[in-house]
Coordinates of C-alpha atoms and ligand atoms in Angstrom, one line a residue:
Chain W
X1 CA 19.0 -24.6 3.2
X2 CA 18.8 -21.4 2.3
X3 CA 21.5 -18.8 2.4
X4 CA 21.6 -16.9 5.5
X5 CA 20.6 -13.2 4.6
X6 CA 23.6 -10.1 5.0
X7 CA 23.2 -7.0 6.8
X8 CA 25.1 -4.5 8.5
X9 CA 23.4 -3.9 12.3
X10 CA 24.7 -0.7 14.2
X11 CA 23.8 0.8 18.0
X12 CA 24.6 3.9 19.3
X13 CA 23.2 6.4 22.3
X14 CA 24.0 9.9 23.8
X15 CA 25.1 11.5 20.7
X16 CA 24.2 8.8 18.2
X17 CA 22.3 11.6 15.8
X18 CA 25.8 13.0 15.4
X19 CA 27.3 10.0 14.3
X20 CA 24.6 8.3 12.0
X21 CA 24.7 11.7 10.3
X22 CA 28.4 11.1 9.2
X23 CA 28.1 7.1 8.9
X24 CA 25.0 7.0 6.8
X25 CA 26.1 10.5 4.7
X26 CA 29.2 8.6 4.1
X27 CA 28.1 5.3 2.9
X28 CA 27.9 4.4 -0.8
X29 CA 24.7 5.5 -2.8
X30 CA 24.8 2.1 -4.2
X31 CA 25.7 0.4 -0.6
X32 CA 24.6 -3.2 -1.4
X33 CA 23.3 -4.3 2.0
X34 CA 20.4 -3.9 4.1
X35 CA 21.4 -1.5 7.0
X36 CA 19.7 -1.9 10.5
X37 CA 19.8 0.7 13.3
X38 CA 19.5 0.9 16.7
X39 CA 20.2 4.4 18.0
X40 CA 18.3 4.9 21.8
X41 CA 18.2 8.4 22.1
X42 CA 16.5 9.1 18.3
X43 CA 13.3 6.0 19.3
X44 CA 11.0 8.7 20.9
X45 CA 10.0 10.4 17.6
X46 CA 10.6 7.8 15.4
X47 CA 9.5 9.4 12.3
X48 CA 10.8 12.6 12.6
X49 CA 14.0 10.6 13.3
X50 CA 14.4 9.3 10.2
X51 CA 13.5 12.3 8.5
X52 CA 16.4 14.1 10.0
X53 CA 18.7 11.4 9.2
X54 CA 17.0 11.2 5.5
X55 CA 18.3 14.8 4.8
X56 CA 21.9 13.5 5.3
X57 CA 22.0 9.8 4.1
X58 CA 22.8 8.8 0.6
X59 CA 20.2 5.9 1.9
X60 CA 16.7 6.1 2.3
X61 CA 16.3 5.9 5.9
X62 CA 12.9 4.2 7.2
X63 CA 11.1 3.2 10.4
X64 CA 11.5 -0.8 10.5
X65 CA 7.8 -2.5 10.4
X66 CA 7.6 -5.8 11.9
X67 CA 6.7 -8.9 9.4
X68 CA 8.9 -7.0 6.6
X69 CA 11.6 -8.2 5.0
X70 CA 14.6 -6.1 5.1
X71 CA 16.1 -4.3 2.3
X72 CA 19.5 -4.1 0.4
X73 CA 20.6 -0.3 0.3
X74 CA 17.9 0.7 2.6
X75 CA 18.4 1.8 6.5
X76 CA 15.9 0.4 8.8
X77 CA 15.4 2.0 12.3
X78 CA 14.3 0.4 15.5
X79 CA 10.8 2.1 16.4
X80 CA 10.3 3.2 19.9
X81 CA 9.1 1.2 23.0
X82 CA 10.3 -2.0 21.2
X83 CA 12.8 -4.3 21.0
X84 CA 13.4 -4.6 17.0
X85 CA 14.7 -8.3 16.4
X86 CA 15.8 -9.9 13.1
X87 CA 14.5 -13.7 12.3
X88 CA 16.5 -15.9 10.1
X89 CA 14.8 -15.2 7.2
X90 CA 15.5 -11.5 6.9
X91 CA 11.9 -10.4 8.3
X92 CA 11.7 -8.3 11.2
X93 CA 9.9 -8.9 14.4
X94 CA 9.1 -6.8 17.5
X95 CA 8.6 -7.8 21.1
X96 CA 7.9 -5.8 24.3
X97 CA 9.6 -7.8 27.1
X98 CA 11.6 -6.1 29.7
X99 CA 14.1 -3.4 28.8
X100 CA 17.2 -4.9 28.5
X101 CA 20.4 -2.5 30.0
X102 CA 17.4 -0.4 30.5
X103 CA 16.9 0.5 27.1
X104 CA 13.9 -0.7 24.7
X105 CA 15.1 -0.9 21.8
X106 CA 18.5 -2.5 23.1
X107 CA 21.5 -2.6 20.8
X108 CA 21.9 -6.4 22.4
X109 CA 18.5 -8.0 21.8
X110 CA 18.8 -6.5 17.6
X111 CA 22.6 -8.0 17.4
X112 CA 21.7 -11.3 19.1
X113 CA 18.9 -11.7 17.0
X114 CA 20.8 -10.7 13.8
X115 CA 24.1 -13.0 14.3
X116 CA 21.3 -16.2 14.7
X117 CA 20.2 -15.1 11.7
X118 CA 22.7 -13.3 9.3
X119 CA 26.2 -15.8 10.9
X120 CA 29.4 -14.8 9.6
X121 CA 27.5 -12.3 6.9
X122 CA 27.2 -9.8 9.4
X123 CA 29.3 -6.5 10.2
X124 CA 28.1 -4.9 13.8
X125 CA 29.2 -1.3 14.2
X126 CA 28.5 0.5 17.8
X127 CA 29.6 3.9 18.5
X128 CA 29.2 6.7 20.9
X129 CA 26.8 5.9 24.3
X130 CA 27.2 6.2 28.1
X131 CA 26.0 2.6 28.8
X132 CA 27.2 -1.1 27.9
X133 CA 24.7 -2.1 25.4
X134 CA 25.6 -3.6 22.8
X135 CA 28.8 -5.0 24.3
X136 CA 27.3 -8.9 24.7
X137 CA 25.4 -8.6 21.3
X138 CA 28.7 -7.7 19.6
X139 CA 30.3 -10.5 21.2
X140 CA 27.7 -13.0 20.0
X141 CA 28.3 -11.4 16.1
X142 CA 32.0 -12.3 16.4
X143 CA 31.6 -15.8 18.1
X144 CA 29.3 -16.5 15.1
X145 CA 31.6 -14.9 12.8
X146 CA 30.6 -11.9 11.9
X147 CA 32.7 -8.5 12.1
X148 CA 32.9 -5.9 14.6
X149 CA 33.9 -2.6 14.1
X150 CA 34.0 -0.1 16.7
X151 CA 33.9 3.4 17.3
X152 CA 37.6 4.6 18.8
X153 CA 36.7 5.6 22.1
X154 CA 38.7 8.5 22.2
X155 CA 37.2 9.8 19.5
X156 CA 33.4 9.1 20.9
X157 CA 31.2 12.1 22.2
X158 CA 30.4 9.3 24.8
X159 CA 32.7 6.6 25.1
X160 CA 31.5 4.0 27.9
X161 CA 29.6 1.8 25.1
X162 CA 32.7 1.3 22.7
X163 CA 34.8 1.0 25.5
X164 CA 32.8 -1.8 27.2
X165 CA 32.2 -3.3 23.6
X166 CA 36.0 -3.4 23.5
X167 CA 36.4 -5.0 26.9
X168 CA 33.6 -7.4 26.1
X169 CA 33.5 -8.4 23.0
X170 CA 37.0 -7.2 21.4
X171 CA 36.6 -5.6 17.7
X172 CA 38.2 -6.5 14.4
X173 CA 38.4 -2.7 13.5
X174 CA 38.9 0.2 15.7
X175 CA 38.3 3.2 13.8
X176 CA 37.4 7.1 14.1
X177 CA 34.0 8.4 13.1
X178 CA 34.9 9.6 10.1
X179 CA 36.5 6.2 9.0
X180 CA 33.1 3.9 9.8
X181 CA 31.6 4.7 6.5
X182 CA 34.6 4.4 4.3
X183 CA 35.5 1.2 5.7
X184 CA 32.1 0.0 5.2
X185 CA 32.3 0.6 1.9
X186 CA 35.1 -1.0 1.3
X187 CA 34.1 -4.3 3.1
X188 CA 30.8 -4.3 1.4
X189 CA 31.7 -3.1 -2.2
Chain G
X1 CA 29.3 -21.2 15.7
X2 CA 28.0 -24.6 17.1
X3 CA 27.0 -23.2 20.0
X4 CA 24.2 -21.2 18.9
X5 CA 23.2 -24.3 16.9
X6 CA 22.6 -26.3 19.9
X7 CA 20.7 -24.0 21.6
X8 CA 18.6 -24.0 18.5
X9 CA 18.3 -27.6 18.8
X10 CA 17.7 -27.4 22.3
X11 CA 14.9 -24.9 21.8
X12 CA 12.8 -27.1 19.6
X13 CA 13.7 -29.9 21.8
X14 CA 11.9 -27.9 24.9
X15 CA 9.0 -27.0 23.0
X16 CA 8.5 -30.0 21.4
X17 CA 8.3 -31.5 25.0
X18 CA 6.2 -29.0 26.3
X19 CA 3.8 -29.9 23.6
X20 CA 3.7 -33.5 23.8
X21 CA 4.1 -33.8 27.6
X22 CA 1.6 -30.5 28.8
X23 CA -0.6 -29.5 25.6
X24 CA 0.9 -26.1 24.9
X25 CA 1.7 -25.5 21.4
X26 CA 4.8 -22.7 20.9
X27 CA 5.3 -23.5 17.6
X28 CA 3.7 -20.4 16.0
X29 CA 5.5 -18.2 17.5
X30 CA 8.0 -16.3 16.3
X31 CA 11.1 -17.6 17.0
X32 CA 13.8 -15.1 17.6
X33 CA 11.9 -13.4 20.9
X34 CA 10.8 -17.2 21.7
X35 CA 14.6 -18.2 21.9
X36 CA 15.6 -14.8 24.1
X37 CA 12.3 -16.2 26.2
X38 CA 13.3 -20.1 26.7
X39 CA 17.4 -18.7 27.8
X40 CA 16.0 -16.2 29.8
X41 CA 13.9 -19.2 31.5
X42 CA 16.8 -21.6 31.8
X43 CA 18.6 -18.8 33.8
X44 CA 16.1 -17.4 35.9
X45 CA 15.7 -21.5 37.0
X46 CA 19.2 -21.7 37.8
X47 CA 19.5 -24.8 34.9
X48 CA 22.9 -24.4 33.1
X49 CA 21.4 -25.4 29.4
X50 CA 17.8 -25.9 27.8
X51 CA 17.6 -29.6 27.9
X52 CA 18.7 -29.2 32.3
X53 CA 15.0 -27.2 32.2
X54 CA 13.5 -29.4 29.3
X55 CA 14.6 -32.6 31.5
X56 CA 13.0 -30.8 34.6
X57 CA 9.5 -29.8 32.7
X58 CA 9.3 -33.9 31.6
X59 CA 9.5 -34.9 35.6
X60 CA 8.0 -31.8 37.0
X61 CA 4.3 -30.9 36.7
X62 CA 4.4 -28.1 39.4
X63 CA 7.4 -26.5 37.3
X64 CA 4.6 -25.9 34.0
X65 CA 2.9 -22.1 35.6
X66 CA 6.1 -20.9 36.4
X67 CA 6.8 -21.9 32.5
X68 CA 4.0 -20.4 31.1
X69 CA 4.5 -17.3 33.2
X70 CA 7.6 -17.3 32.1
X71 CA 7.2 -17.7 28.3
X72 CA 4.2 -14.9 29.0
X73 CA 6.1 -12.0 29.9
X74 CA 3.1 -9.8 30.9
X75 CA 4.7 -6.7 29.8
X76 CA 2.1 -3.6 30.3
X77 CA 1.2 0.1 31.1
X78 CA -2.2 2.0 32.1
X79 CA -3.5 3.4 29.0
X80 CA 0.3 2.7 27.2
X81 CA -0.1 5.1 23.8
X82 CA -2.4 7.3 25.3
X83 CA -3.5 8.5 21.7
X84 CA -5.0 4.8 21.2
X85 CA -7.2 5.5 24.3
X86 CA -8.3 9.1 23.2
X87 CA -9.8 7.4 19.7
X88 CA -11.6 4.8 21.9
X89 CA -12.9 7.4 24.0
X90 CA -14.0 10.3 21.3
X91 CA -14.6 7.6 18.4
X92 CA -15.8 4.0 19.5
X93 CA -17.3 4.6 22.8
X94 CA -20.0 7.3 21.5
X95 CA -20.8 3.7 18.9
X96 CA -20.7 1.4 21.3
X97 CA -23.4 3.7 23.2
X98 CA -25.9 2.6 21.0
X99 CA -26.4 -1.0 22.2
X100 CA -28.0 -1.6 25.4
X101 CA -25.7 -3.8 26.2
X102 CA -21.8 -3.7 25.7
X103 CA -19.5 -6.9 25.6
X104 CA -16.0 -5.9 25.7
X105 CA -13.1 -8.7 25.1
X106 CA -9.5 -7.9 26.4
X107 CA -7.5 -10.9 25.1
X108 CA -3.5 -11.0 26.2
X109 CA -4.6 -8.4 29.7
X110 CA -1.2 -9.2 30.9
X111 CA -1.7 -8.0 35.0
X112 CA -4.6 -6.3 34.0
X113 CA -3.6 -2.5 33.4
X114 CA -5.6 -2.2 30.5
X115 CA -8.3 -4.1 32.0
X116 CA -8.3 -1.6 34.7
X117 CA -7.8 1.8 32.1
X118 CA -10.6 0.2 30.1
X119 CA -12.9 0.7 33.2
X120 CA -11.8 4.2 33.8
X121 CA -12.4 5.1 30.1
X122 CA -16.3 3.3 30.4
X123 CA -17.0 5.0 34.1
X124 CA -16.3 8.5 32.9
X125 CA -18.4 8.0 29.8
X126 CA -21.0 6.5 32.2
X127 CA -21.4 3.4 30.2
X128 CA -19.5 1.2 32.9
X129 CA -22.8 0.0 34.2
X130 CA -24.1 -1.9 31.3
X131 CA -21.0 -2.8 30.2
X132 CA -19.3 -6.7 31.0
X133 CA -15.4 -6.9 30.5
X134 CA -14.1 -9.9 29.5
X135 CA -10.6 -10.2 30.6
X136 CA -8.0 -13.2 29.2
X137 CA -4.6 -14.8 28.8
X138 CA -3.4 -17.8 29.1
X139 CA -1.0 -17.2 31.9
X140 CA -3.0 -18.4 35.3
X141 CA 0.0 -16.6 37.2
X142 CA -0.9 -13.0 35.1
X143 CA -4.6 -13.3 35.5
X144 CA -4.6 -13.9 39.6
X145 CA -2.6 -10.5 39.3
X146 CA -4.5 -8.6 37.1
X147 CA -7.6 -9.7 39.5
X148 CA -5.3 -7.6 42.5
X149 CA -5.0 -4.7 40.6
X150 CA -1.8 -3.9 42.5
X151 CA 0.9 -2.1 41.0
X152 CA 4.2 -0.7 41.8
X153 CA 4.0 3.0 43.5
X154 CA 7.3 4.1 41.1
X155 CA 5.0 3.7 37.9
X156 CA 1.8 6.0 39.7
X157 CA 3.9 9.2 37.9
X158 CA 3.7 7.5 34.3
X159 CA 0.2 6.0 34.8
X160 CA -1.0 9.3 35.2
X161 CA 0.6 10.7 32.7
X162 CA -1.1 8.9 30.7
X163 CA -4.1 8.9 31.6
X164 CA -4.2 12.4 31.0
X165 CA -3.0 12.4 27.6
X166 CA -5.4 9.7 27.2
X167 CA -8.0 12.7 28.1
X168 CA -8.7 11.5 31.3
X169 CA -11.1 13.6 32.8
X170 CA -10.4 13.7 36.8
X171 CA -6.7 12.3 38.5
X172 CA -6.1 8.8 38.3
X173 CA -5.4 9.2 42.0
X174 CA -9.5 8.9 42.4
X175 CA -9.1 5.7 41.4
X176 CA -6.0 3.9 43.3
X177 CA -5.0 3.9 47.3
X178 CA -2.0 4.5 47.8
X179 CA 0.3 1.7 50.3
X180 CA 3.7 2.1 51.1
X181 CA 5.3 1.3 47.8
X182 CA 2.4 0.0 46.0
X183 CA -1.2 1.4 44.7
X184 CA -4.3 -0.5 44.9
X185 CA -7.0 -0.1 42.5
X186 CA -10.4 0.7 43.3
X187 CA -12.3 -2.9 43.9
X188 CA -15.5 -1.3 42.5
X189 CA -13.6 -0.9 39.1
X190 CA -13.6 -4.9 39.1
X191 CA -17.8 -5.2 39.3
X192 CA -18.0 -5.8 35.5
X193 CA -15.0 -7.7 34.7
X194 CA -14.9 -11.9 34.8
X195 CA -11.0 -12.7 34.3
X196 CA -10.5 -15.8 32.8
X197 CA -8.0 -18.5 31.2
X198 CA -8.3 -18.5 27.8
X199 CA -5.4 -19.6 24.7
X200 CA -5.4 -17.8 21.6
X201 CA -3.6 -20.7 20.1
X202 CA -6.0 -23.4 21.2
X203 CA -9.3 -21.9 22.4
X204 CA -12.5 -20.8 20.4
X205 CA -15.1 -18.0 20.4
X206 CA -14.9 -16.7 24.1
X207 CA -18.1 -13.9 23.5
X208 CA -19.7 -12.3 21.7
X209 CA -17.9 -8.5 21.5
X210 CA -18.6 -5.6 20.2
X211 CA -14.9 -4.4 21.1
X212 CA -12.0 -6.4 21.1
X213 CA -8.8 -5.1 22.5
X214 CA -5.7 -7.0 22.0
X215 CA -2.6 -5.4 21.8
X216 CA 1.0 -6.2 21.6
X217 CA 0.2 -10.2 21.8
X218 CA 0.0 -10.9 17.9
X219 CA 3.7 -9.6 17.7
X220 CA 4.7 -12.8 19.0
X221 CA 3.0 -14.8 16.3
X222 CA 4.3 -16.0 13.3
X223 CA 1.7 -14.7 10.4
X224 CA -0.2 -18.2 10.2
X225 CA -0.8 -17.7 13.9
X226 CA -1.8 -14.2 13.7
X227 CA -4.0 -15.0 10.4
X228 CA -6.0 -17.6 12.4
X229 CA -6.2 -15.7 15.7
X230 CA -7.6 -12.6 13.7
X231 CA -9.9 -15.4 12.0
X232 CA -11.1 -15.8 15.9
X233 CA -12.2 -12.5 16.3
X234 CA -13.7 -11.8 13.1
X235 CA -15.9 -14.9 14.3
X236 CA -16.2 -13.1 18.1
X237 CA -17.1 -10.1 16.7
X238 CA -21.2 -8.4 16.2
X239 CA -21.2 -7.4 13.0
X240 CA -19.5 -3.8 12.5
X241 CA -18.0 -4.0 15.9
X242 CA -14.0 -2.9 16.8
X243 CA -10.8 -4.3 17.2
X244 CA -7.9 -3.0 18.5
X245 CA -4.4 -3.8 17.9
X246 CA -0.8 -2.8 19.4
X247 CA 0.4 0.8 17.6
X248 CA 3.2 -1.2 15.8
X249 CA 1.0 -4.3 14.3
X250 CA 1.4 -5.2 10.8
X251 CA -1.7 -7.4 9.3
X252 CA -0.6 -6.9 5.7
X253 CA 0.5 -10.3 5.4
X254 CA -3.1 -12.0 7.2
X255 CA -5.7 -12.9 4.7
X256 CA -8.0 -12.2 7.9
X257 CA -7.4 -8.3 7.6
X258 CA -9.8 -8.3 4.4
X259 CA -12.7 -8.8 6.7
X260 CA -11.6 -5.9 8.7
X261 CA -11.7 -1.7 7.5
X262 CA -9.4 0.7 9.3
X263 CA -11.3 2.9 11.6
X264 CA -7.9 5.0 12.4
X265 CA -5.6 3.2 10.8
X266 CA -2.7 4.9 12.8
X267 CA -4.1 4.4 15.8
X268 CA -4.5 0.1 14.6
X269 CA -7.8 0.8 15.2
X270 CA -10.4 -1.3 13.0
X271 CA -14.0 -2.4 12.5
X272 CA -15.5 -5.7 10.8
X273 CA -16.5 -5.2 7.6
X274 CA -20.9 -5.9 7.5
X275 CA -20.2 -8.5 4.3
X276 CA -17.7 -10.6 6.4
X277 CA -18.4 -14.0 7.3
Ligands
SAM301 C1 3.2 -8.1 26.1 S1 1.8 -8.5 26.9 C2 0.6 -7.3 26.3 C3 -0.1 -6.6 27.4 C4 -1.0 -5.5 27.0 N1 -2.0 -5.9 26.1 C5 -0.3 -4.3 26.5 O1 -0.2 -4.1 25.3 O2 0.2 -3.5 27.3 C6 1.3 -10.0 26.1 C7 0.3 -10.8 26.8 O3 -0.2 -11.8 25.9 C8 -0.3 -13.0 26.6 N2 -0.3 -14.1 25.7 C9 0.7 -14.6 24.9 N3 0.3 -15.7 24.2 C10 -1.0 -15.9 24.5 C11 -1.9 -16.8 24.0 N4 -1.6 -17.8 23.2 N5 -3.2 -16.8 24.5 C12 -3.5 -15.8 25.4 N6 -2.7 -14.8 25.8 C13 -1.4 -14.9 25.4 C14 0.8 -13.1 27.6 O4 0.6 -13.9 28.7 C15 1.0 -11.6 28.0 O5 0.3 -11.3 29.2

């Protein structure tokens, strides 16, 4: 058997362009692992999107294309209109089935997918959103042993999502915006 | 961490079943969406685990459509990416208008609003009458609906939204009736179109096309089942004629594609090369 491959996977909603700009501008320039990204209010414009976020990454920030494999050091972001899975190889797929919580992409279907695929070598993040997405995927990364770090509520623009994922799925590190990135880089040296 | 594991076990368990038992064949396709499909299944059938709906589909017969449907998820929208529908209309149609007689193959119609867009898009360029639409999947339970041409009322506003960023030329209203919460499409849109049961996976040449539309289906296939299904239409194809994929369709990794030249590569909009087989 092959290893299982690593990633980081993070979600995020209303104000998620907010917080990717400090995560991703905070993260290592030589960050070692692939970083996947479901954000639902950036999807419409994809491209644009991950210009935006470009300008304030150290990363290079890309729209994920299905059938590719994903990339150490390299942030990969959901398109719009579909659900952005990870299979266990490290390739990406995409599916239109139903919105799930209402949202295509949903943070769920990418972190479900991921923790099949990446088990204990995977570190979910959600953050800021007025919705409960997420909450069940980030449950399924810890059962499988990955780690979960989420967004202090009080400290979230919008802070239904990490409050749910906390109710749901509990987290291993509670932190402030500002301290996502450094702890990342710390956990991931 | 064992949990997961068995469902994975369970999952090849089902499909192997529904292979051996009823002649479908799930194996080339993709598996993470196919797992989220199968548990999605087991719930909606009120079974607890896979194996409860595995052991049903072994001793049930009359359980297999309602498995296929479900494994089919017929997700869909009237002219969805309205761009892709502008290039078919300024681009391949004006083509297509050069042959006295125009097959059309819609493979994966889902419940049939593309089927029914594509008719919009040949009436208004006034080819509708010598053109035949070919309309498939392999989900009996899809195709009786797409053959209704009944859709909610709530996605009218969308629709024809669309439509007109599709460059539809009149209101989409011409071409529904509106019933309490539902629209019903114009039967006269149907007079070209033979719907039909037909399995990408398993099934051969279906016509011969001089357009082939099938979008958002090969994202579900692994890329040995996309290579041979693009192999398919290659073969279904006149020579030079079009093929159109989903907007997010990746055929880089298809030895297929080589027999195929982006008309608007964007758009996933391509045309059989003249030299290919
Ligand atoms: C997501 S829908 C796409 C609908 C539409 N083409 C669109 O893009 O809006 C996928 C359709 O492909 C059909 N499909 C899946 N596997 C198939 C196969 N092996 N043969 C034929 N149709 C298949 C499903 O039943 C479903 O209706």
């Amino acid at each position: 058997m092959s290893a299982s491959p690593s990633a980081v996977v993070m979600g995020c909603s209303a104000g998620g362009m907010g917080a990717l700009r400090t995560v991703l501008g905070g993260l290592s320039a030589t960050f070692p692992r692939p970083v996947v990204v479901v954000c639902h209010t950036g999807s419409e414009d994809v491209t644009t999107f991950c210009e935006l976020l470009e300008l304030a990454s150290t990363l290079p920030v890309r729209e994920a294309r299905e059938r590719q494999l994903m990339m150490p050091g390299v942030v990969h972001m959901a398109p719009s209109g579909y659900h952005l899975l990870l299979e266990r190889g490290g390739r990406f797929s995409l599916s239109i089935d139903e919105r799930v919580s209402f949202a295509r992409p949903a943070i769920d279907v990418l972190f479900d997918t991921a923790a099949s695929a990446c088990g204990k070598d995977l570190i979910g993040v959600l953050m800021t959103g007025a919705n409960n997405d997420g909450a069940a995927g980030l449950r399924t990364i810890r059962r499988l042993g990955g780690l979960a770090i989420v967004q202090d509520p009080a400290d979230a623009q919008a802070s239904a999502m990490p409050q749910a994922a906390l109710e749901i799925a509990g987290a291993d590190h509670v932190v402030p915006l500002k301290g996502i990135a450094p702890l990342l880089n710390q956990l991931c040296p | 961490m064992a949990r997961v594991e068995i469902e994975d076990v369970e999952v090849e368990l089902f499909m192997r079943a529904l292979q051996l038992r009823h002649g479908y064949d799930f194996s080339r396709y993709a598996p993470a969406s196919f797992k989220r499909r199968v548990l999605n299944l087991a719930a909606n059938a009120g079974c607890r685990t896979i194996i409860e709906l595995t052991d049903r589909l072994l001793r049930e017969d009359e359980l297999v459509p309602q498995v296929i449907a479900g494994l089919s998820v017929p997700v869909s929208e009237m002219f969805r990416n309205p761009s892709v529908f502008r290039v078919l209309r300024e681009d391949v149609l004006p083509v297509l208008a050069s042959y006295p007689v125009i097959n059309i193959w819609q493979a994966g119609c889902a419940f049939g609003q593309e089927v029914y867009s594509l008719a919009i898009l040949l009436e208004e360029a006034g080819l509708y009458d010598r053109s035949q639409i070919f309309a498939t999947d392999f989900s009996d339970a899809a195709l009786v609906r797409a053959q209704e041409g009944i859709f909610p009322a709530r996605e009218a506003r969308s629709y024809s939204e669309n439509y007109l960023a599709a460059g539809g030329k009149r209101s989409l209203a011409d071409y529904y009736h509106a019933r309490y919460e539902f629209m019903k499409f114009d039967e006269r849109l149907k007079r070209n179109v033979t719907f039909a049961n037909h399995n990408l996976v398993c099934d051969g040449v279906f016509c011969e096309a001089h357009l082939i539309l099938c979008r958002n289906v090969l994202i579900y296939f692994t890329n040995t089942l996309q290579d041979h299904v693009l192999s398919l239409f290659r073969d279904s194809l006149v020579r030079n004629g079009f093929l159109c994929l989903g907007n997010r369709e990746n055929i880089d990794f298809a030895s297929a594609a080589r027999d195929f030249s982006p008309v608007n590569a964007r758009e996933r909009v391509y045309r059989k090369n003249a030299d290919a087989p």
